[in-house]
CSV table of C-alpha atoms in Angstrom, one decimal:
chain,number,residue,atom,x,y,z
B,1,UNK,CA,-53.9,-2.7,-2.4
B,2,UNK,CA,-51.0,-1.3,-4.4
B,3,UNK,CA,-50.6,-2.6,-7.9
B,4,UNK,CA,-47.2,-4.3,-7.5
B,5,UNK,CA,-47.3,-7.8,-6.0
B,6,UNK,CA,-44.4,-9.9,-4.8
B,7,UNK,CA,-44.9,-13.6,-4.0
B,8,UNK,CA,-42.2,-15.5,-2.0
B,9,UNK,CA,-42.4,-19.2,-2.5
B,10,UNK,CA,-41.0,-21.0,0.5
B,11,UNK,CA,-41.6,-18.1,2.9
B,12,UNK,CA,-41.0,-20.0,6.1
B,13,UNK,CA,-37.5,-21.4,5.1
B,14,UNK,CA,-34.2,-19.8,6.0
B,15,UNK,CA,-33.8,-17.4,3.0
B,16,UNK,CA,-37.6,-17.0,2.7
B,17,UNK,CA,-37.9,-15.6,6.2
B,18,UNK,CA,-34.9,-13.2,5.7
B,19,UNK,CA,-36.4,-12.0,2.5
B,20,UNK,CA,-39.8,-11.4,4.0
B,21,UNK,CA,-38.1,-9.4,6.8
B,22,UNK,CA,-36.2,-7.4,4.1
B,23,UNK,CA,-39.5,-6.7,2.2
B,24,UNK,CA,-41.1,-5.5,5.5
B,25,UNK,CA,-38.3,-3.0,6.0
B,26,UNK,CA,-38.7,-1.1,2.7
B,27,UNK,CA,-39.9,2.4,3.3
B,28,UNK,CA,-43.4,3.2,2.1
B,29,UNK,CA,-44.3,-0.5,1.7
B,30,UNK,CA,-44.4,-0.3,-2.1
B,31,UNK,CA,-45.4,-3.9,-2.7
B,32,UNK,CA,-48.2,-6.2,-1.7
B,33,UNK,CA,-46.5,-9.3,-0.3
B,34,UNK,CA,-47.6,-12.9,-0.1
B,35,UNK,CA,-45.8,-16.0,0.7
B,36,UNK,CA,-46.3,-19.8,0.4
B,37,UNK,CA,-45.5,-22.3,3.0
B,38,UNK,CA,-45.6,-26.1,3.2
B,39,UNK,CA,-44.8,-27.0,6.8
B,40,UNK,CA,-47.7,-26.6,9.3
B,41,UNK,CA,-48.6,-24.8,11.4
B,42,UNK,CA,-47.4,-21.3,10.4
B,43,UNK,CA,-44.8,-20.1,12.9
B,44,UNK,CA,-46.5,-17.5,15.2
B,45,UNK,CA,-43.2,-15.8,15.8
B,46,UNK,CA,-42.9,-15.0,12.1
B,47,UNK,CA,-46.5,-13.8,11.8
B,48,UNK,CA,-46.1,-11.5,14.8
B,49,UNK,CA,-42.9,-10.0,13.4
B,50,UNK,CA,-44.3,-9.2,9.9
B,51,UNK,CA,-46.9,-6.6,8.8
B,52,UNK,CA,-50.5,-7.9,9.0
B,53,UNK,CA,-50.8,-7.1,5.3
B,54,UNK,CA,-48.5,-10.0,4.4
B,55,UNK,CA,-50.6,-13.0,3.4
B,56,UNK,CA,-49.6,-16.6,3.7
B,57,UNK,CA,-50.9,-19.5,1.6
B,58,UNK,CA,-50.4,-23.3,2.1
B,59,UNK,CA,-49.1,-24.7,-1.2
B,60,UNK,CA,-47.8,-28.1,-2.2
B,61,UNK,CA,-45.1,-27.7,-4.8
B,62,UNK,CA,-45.3,-31.3,-5.9
B,63,UNK,CA,-48.9,-31.2,-6.9
B,64,UNK,CA,-49.5,-27.4,-7.2
B,65,UNK,CA,-52.4,-27.6,-4.8
B,66,UNK,CA,-52.9,-24.2,-3.2
B,67,UNK,CA,-51.9,-22.0,-6.1
B,68,UNK,CA,-55.5,-21.5,-7.1
B,69,UNK,CA,-56.2,-19.8,-3.7
B,70,UNK,CA,-53.2,-17.5,-4.4
B,71,UNK,CA,-54.7,-16.5,-7.7
B,72,UNK,CA,-58.1,-15.9,-6.2
B,73,UNK,CA,-57.1,-13.9,-3.1
B,74,UNK,CA,-53.8,-12.3,-4.2
B,75,UNK,CA,-53.9,-12.3,-8.0
B,76,UNK,CA,-51.1,-12.5,-10.6
B,77,UNK,CA,-47.8,-11.6,-9.0
B,78,UNK,CA,-45.4,-9.2,-10.7
B,79,UNK,CA,-42.5,-10.9,-9.2
B,80,UNK,CA,-42.2,-14.5,-7.8
B,81,UNK,CA,-39.1,-15.5,-5.8
B,82,UNK,CA,-38.7,-19.2,-5.5
B,83,UNK,CA,-36.8,-20.0,-2.3
B,84,UNK,CA,-38.3,-23.4,-1.9
B,85,UNK,CA,-36.1,-26.5,-2.4
B,86,UNK,CA,-35.1,-29.9,-1.1
B,87,UNK,CA,-31.6,-28.7,-0.5
B,88,UNK,CA,-29.9,-31.4,1.6
B,89,UNK,CA,-27.7,-33.4,-0.9
B,90,UNK,CA,-27.9,-36.6,1.1
B,91,UNK,CA,-31.7,-36.5,1.3
B,92,UNK,CA,-31.9,-35.8,-2.5
B,93,UNK,CA,-29.6,-38.7,-3.2
B,94,UNK,CA,-31.9,-41.0,-1.2
B,95,UNK,CA,-35.1,-39.7,-2.8
B,96,UNK,CA,-34.4,-38.5,-6.3
B,97,UNK,CA,-38.0,-38.4,-7.3
B,98,UNK,CA,-38.9,-35.9,-4.5
B,99,UNK,CA,-35.7,-33.9,-5.4
B,100,UNK,CA,-36.9,-33.6,-9.0
B,101,UNK,CA,-40.6,-32.9,-8.2
B,102,UNK,CA,-39.8,-30.2,-5.6
B,103,UNK,CA,-36.6,-28.6,-7.1
B,104,UNK,CA,-38.0,-28.4,-10.7
B,105,UNK,CA,-40.7,-25.7,-10.3
B,106,UNK,CA,-43.1,-27.2,-12.8
B,107,UNK,CA,-46.3,-26.6,-10.8
B,108,UNK,CA,-45.3,-23.0,-10.1
B,109,UNK,CA,-44.4,-22.2,-13.7
B,110,UNK,CA,-47.5,-23.9,-15.1
B,111,UNK,CA,-49.6,-21.9,-12.7
B,112,UNK,CA,-47.9,-18.6,-13.8
B,113,UNK,CA,-48.6,-19.5,-17.4
B,114,UNK,CA,-52.3,-19.9,-16.6
B,115,UNK,CA,-52.9,-16.2,-16.1
B,116,UNK,CA,-54.5,-14.3,-19.0
B,117,UNK,CA,-53.8,-10.8,-17.7
B,118,UNK,CA,-51.8,-8.7,-20.1
B,119,UNK,CA,-48.7,-8.5,-17.8
B,120,UNK,CA,-45.5,-10.4,-17.4
B,121,UNK,CA,-44.2,-12.0,-14.2
B,122,UNK,CA,-40.5,-12.1,-13.3
B,123,UNK,CA,-39.4,-15.4,-11.8
B,124,UNK,CA,-36.4,-15.1,-9.5
B,125,UNK,CA,-35.2,-18.7,-8.9
B,126,UNK,CA,-32.6,-19.9,-6.4
B,127,UNK,CA,-30.2,-22.4,-8.0
B,128,UNK,CA,-26.9,-23.6,-6.6
B,129,UNK,CA,-23.1,-23.7,-7.1
B,130,UNK,CA,-23.5,-27.5,-7.1
B,131,UNK,CA,-24.4,-27.4,-10.8
B,132,UNK,CA,-20.6,-27.2,-11.3
B,133,UNK,CA,-18.4,-30.2,-11.4
B,134,UNK,CA,-15.9,-28.9,-8.9
B,135,UNK,CA,-12.6,-29.5,-10.8
B,136,UNK,CA,-11.3,-25.9,-10.9
B,137,UNK,CA,-11.6,-22.6,-9.1
B,138,UNK,CA,-13.8,-19.5,-9.8
B,139,UNK,CA,-16.4,-20.9,-12.2
B,140,UNK,CA,-18.0,-18.4,-14.5
B,141,UNK,CA,-21.7,-18.5,-15.5
B,142,UNK,CA,-20.9,-19.7,-19.0
B,143,UNK,CA,-18.7,-22.5,-17.9
B,144,UNK,CA,-19.8,-26.1,-18.4
B,145,UNK,CA,-22.2,-27.5,-15.9
B,146,UNK,CA,-21.7,-31.1,-14.8
B,147,UNK,CA,-23.2,-31.8,-11.4
B,148,UNK,CA,-21.9,-34.8,-9.4
B,149,UNK,CA,-25.0,-35.5,-7.3
B,150,UNK,CA,-28.8,-35.7,-7.5
B,151,UNK,CA,-29.2,-32.3,-5.8
B,152,UNK,CA,-27.1,-30.6,-8.5
B,153,UNK,CA,-28.8,-32.5,-11.3
B,154,UNK,CA,-32.2,-31.5,-10.0
B,155,UNK,CA,-31.1,-27.9,-10.1
B,156,UNK,CA,-29.8,-28.2,-13.6
B,157,UNK,CA,-33.1,-29.6,-14.7
B,158,UNK,CA,-34.8,-26.7,-13.0
B,159,UNK,CA,-32.7,-24.2,-14.8
B,160,UNK,CA,-33.4,-25.9,-18.2
B,161,UNK,CA,-37.1,-26.0,-17.5
B,162,UNK,CA,-37.1,-22.2,-16.7
B,163,UNK,CA,-35.2,-21.4,-19.8
B,164,UNK,CA,-37.7,-23.3,-21.9
B,165,UNK,CA,-40.9,-22.1,-20.2
B,166,UNK,CA,-40.3,-18.6,-18.9
B,167,UNK,CA,-40.1,-15.4,-20.8
B,168,UNK,CA,-38.6,-13.4,-17.8
B,169,UNK,CA,-36.4,-14.9,-15.2
B,170,UNK,CA,-33.3,-14.4,-13.0
B,171,UNK,CA,-31.5,-17.6,-12.0
B,172,UNK,CA,-29.3,-17.2,-9.0
B,173,UNK,CA,-26.6,-19.9,-8.5
B,174,UNK,CA,-26.1,-19.5,-4.8
B,175,UNK,CA,-23.2,-20.7,-2.7
B,176,UNK,CA,-23.6,-21.6,1.0
B,177,UNK,CA,-25.9,-19.0,2.5
B,178,UNK,CA,-25.0,-18.1,6.1
B,179,UNK,CA,-26.0,-15.4,8.6
B,180,UNK,CA,-28.1,-14.9,11.6
B,181,UNK,CA,-30.9,-17.2,12.7
B,182,UNK,CA,-34.4,-16.5,11.4
B,183,UNK,CA,-37.3,-14.8,13.2
B,184,UNK,CA,-38.8,-18.3,13.7
B,185,UNK,CA,-35.8,-20.6,14.1
B,186,UNK,CA,-35.3,-23.1,11.3
B,187,UNK,CA,-34.7,-26.7,12.2
B,188,UNK,CA,-31.6,-27.2,10.1
B,189,UNK,CA,-28.2,-26.4,11.5
B,190,UNK,CA,-26.7,-23.1,10.3
B,191,UNK,CA,-23.0,-23.1,9.2
B,192,UNK,CA,-21.5,-20.4,11.4
B,193,UNK,CA,-23.6,-21.2,14.4
B,194,UNK,CA,-22.6,-24.9,14.1
B,195,UNK,CA,-18.9,-24.1,13.9
B,196,UNK,CA,-19.1,-21.8,16.8
B,197,UNK,CA,-21.0,-24.4,18.9
B,198,UNK,CA,-18.6,-27.3,18.3
B,199,UNK,CA,-15.5,-25.2,18.8
B,200,UNK,CA,-16.8,-23.7,22.0
B,201,UNK,CA,-16.7,-27.2,23.6
B,202,UNK,CA,-12.9,-27.1,23.5
B,203,UNK,CA,-12.5,-30.5,21.7
B,204,UNK,CA,-10.8,-31.2,18.4
B,205,UNK,CA,-13.2,-31.2,15.4
B,206,UNK,CA,-12.5,-32.4,11.9
B,207,UNK,CA,-13.0,-30.0,8.9
B,208,UNK,CA,-12.3,-30.6,5.2
B,209,UNK,CA,-9.3,-28.8,3.8
B,210,UNK,CA,-10.0,-29.7,0.2
B,211,UNK,CA,-13.6,-28.5,-0.4
B,212,UNK,CA,-13.9,-24.9,-1.4
B,213,UNK,CA,-16.9,-22.6,-1.7
B,214,UNK,CA,-17.7,-18.9,-1.8
B,215,UNK,CA,-20.1,-18.5,1.1
B,216,UNK,CA,-22.5,-15.6,0.8
B,217,UNK,CA,-24.1,-13.5,3.7
B,218,UNK,CA,-27.8,-13.9,3.7
B,219,UNK,CA,-28.6,-10.2,3.8
B,220,UNK,CA,-26.5,-9.8,0.6
B,221,UNK,CA,-28.7,-12.4,-1.1
B,222,UNK,CA,-31.8,-10.4,0.1
B,223,UNK,CA,-30.2,-7.2,-1.2
B,224,UNK,CA,-29.6,-8.9,-4.6
B,225,UNK,CA,-33.2,-10.2,-4.8
B,226,UNK,CA,-34.7,-6.8,-3.9
B,227,UNK,CA,-32.4,-5.0,-6.5
B,228,UNK,CA,-33.7,-7.4,-9.2
B,229,UNK,CA,-37.3,-6.9,-8.1
B,230,UNK,CA,-36.8,-3.1,-8.2
B,231,UNK,CA,-35.2,-3.2,-11.6
B,232,UNK,CA,-37.9,-5.3,-13.1
B,233,UNK,CA,-40.7,-3.2,-11.7
B,234,UNK,CA,-39.1,0.2,-12.6
B,235,UNK,CA,-37.7,-0.6,-16.0
B,236,UNK,CA,-40.4,-2.9,-17.3
B,237,UNK,CA,-38.4,-4.6,-20.0
B,238,UNK,CA,-37.5,-8.2,-20.7
B,239,UNK,CA,-35.1,-9.9,-18.2
B,240,UNK,CA,-33.3,-13.2,-18.7
B,241,UNK,CA,-30.4,-13.3,-16.3
B,242,UNK,CA,-28.1,-16.0,-14.9
B,243,UNK,CA,-25.9,-14.9,-12.0
B,244,UNK,CA,-23.4,-16.6,-9.7
B,245,UNK,CA,-24.3,-15.4,-6.2
B,246,UNK,CA,-21.4,-15.9,-3.7
B,247,UNK,CA,-19.2,-13.9,-1.5
B,248,UNK,CA,-15.8,-12.6,-2.7
B,249,UNK,CA,-13.7,-15.1,-0.8
B,250,UNK,CA,-12.9,-18.7,-1.8
B,251,UNK,CA,-12.6,-20.7,1.5
B,252,UNK,CA,-12.2,-24.3,2.5
B,253,UNK,CA,-14.2,-25.7,5.5
B,254,UNK,CA,-11.0,-25.4,7.5
B,255,UNK,CA,-10.6,-21.7,6.6
B,256,UNK,CA,-14.3,-21.1,7.5
B,257,UNK,CA,-13.7,-22.6,10.9
B,258,UNK,CA,-10.4,-20.7,11.4
B,259,UNK,CA,-12.2,-17.3,10.9
B,260,UNK,CA,-14.8,-18.2,13.5
B,261,UNK,CA,-12.1,-19.3,15.9
B,262,UNK,CA,-10.1,-16.1,15.4
B,263,UNK,CA,-13.2,-13.9,16.1
B,264,UNK,CA,-14.3,-16.0,19.1
B,265,UNK,CA,-10.8,-16.5,20.5
B,266,UNK,CA,-10.8,-20.2,20.3
B,267,UNK,CA,-7.5,-22.1,19.7
B,268,UNK,CA,-7.1,-23.1,16.1
B,269,UNK,CA,-5.4,-26.3,17.3
B,270,UNK,CA,-9.0,-27.5,17.8
B,271,UNK,CA,-9.4,-27.5,14.0
B,272,UNK,CA,-8.2,-30.8,12.6
B,273,UNK,CA,-7.8,-30.7,8.7
B,274,UNK,CA,-9.0,-33.8,7.0
B,275,UNK,CA,-9.7,-34.8,3.4
B,276,UNK,CA,-13.3,-34.9,2.2
B,277,UNK,CA,-12.6,-38.3,0.8
B,278,UNK,CA,-11.9,-39.6,4.3
B,279,UNK,CA,-15.6,-39.3,5.3
B,280,UNK,CA,-18.5,-41.2,3.7
B,281,UNK,CA,-21.4,-38.7,3.7
B,282,UNK,CA,-23.6,-40.9,1.5
B,283,UNK,CA,-23.4,-38.5,-1.4
B,284,UNK,CA,-20.6,-37.3,-3.7
B,285,UNK,CA,-19.7,-33.7,-3.2
B,286,UNK,CA,-17.8,-31.4,-5.6
B,287,UNK,CA,-14.4,-30.4,-4.4
B,288,UNK,CA,-14.0,-26.8,-5.6
B,289,UNK,CA,-17.1,-24.9,-6.7
B,290,UNK,CA,-15.9,-21.4,-5.9
B,291,UNK,CA,-17.4,-18.9,-8.3
B,292,UNK,CA,-16.4,-15.8,-10.1
B,293,UNK,CA,-19.0,-13.1,-9.1
B,294,UNK,CA,-17.8,-10.3,-11.5
B,295,UNK,CA,-21.1,-10.4,-13.5
B,296,UNK,CA,-23.1,-10.0,-10.3
B,297,UNK,CA,-21.1,-7.0,-9.2
B,298,UNK,CA,-21.2,-5.4,-12.6
B,299,UNK,CA,-24.9,-6.1,-13.3
B,300,UNK,CA,-26.3,-4.9,-9.9
B,301,UNK,CA,-23.5,-2.8,-8.5
B,302,UNK,CA,-23.6,-4.9,-5.3
B,303,UNK,CA,-20.4,-6.0,-3.6
B,304,UNK,CA,-21.1,-8.9,-1.2
B,305,UNK,CA,-19.3,-8.6,2.2
B,306,UNK,CA,-16.2,-10.6,2.9
B,307,UNK,CA,-16.5,-13.9,4.7
B,308,UNK,CA,-14.8,-12.5,7.8
B,309,UNK,CA,-17.1,-9.4,7.9
B,310,UNK,CA,-20.1,-11.6,7.4
B,311,UNK,CA,-19.1,-13.9,10.2
B,312,UNK,CA,-18.6,-10.9,12.5
B,313,UNK,CA,-22.1,-9.7,11.6
B,314,UNK,CA,-23.6,-13.1,12.1
B,315,UNK,CA,-22.0,-13.6,15.6
B,316,UNK,CA,-22.9,-10.1,16.6
B,317,UNK,CA,-26.5,-10.7,15.7
B,318,UNK,CA,-26.6,-13.9,17.6
B,319,UNK,CA,-25.4,-12.2,20.7
B,320,UNK,CA,-28.2,-9.7,20.7
């Protein structure tokens, strides 16, 4: 085994699978890689596509059961990337206890603090743009956080917990993550694929004109995580980072659909703009949580692709 260990928590989810694929593509295989999963059984498609050296562990984030096996068979990780979350706002609203127990990584952080080896672990934690209230455009990291739903509140609680308990961390406030389907398809509907599917039927579809985000291409998120991992392992100095992670474009749901229609050749007359307030989704949603990503670009020298370019890449990948 090499001496640098990377643990991906939530390895069978959308971002987790893309991250594992990204780790498998690094030349020279510089890291030992392990991943946790909660759903059973492990997807065979994913196992077949990854190096046999990648190890999977069944872990329950609520109770922490399973982390002892990781410690025993894999050891203390140098980097942990926490991709696991209960991320559907409506589900969180209906079950706030589960939202808090899964989204606040207390069992993970407590487990990391149990190691007595004389080395530090970097925790890279995925947070959300939904920590912002949504009353202005292009939020900066230092702006006030005032979430309007349980999902956002659980993510704020997670950030505070990490600040209090961890010496080294990078918190990534991510916007909508979009891109190609995973090696083993995830059950949730993916934004670009869903838009493409409904518009392809040739019937009018309603999209919100007054909810704005900065969607980010999944492979850019992977690039950001790998850059942070590399920096931590090569520079070996304290890291306490908070970064907005989004694409460069502020777009409404209508604009998201218009780009897909333009690329696919669908009529934009199929896109019917409506106000978000006209639909009861069972959960309050912030109106404009677009983010300023200047700090991300300057810190890591990474420029996320434009929304249009990301959609082109997504649809091209789906066609292969």
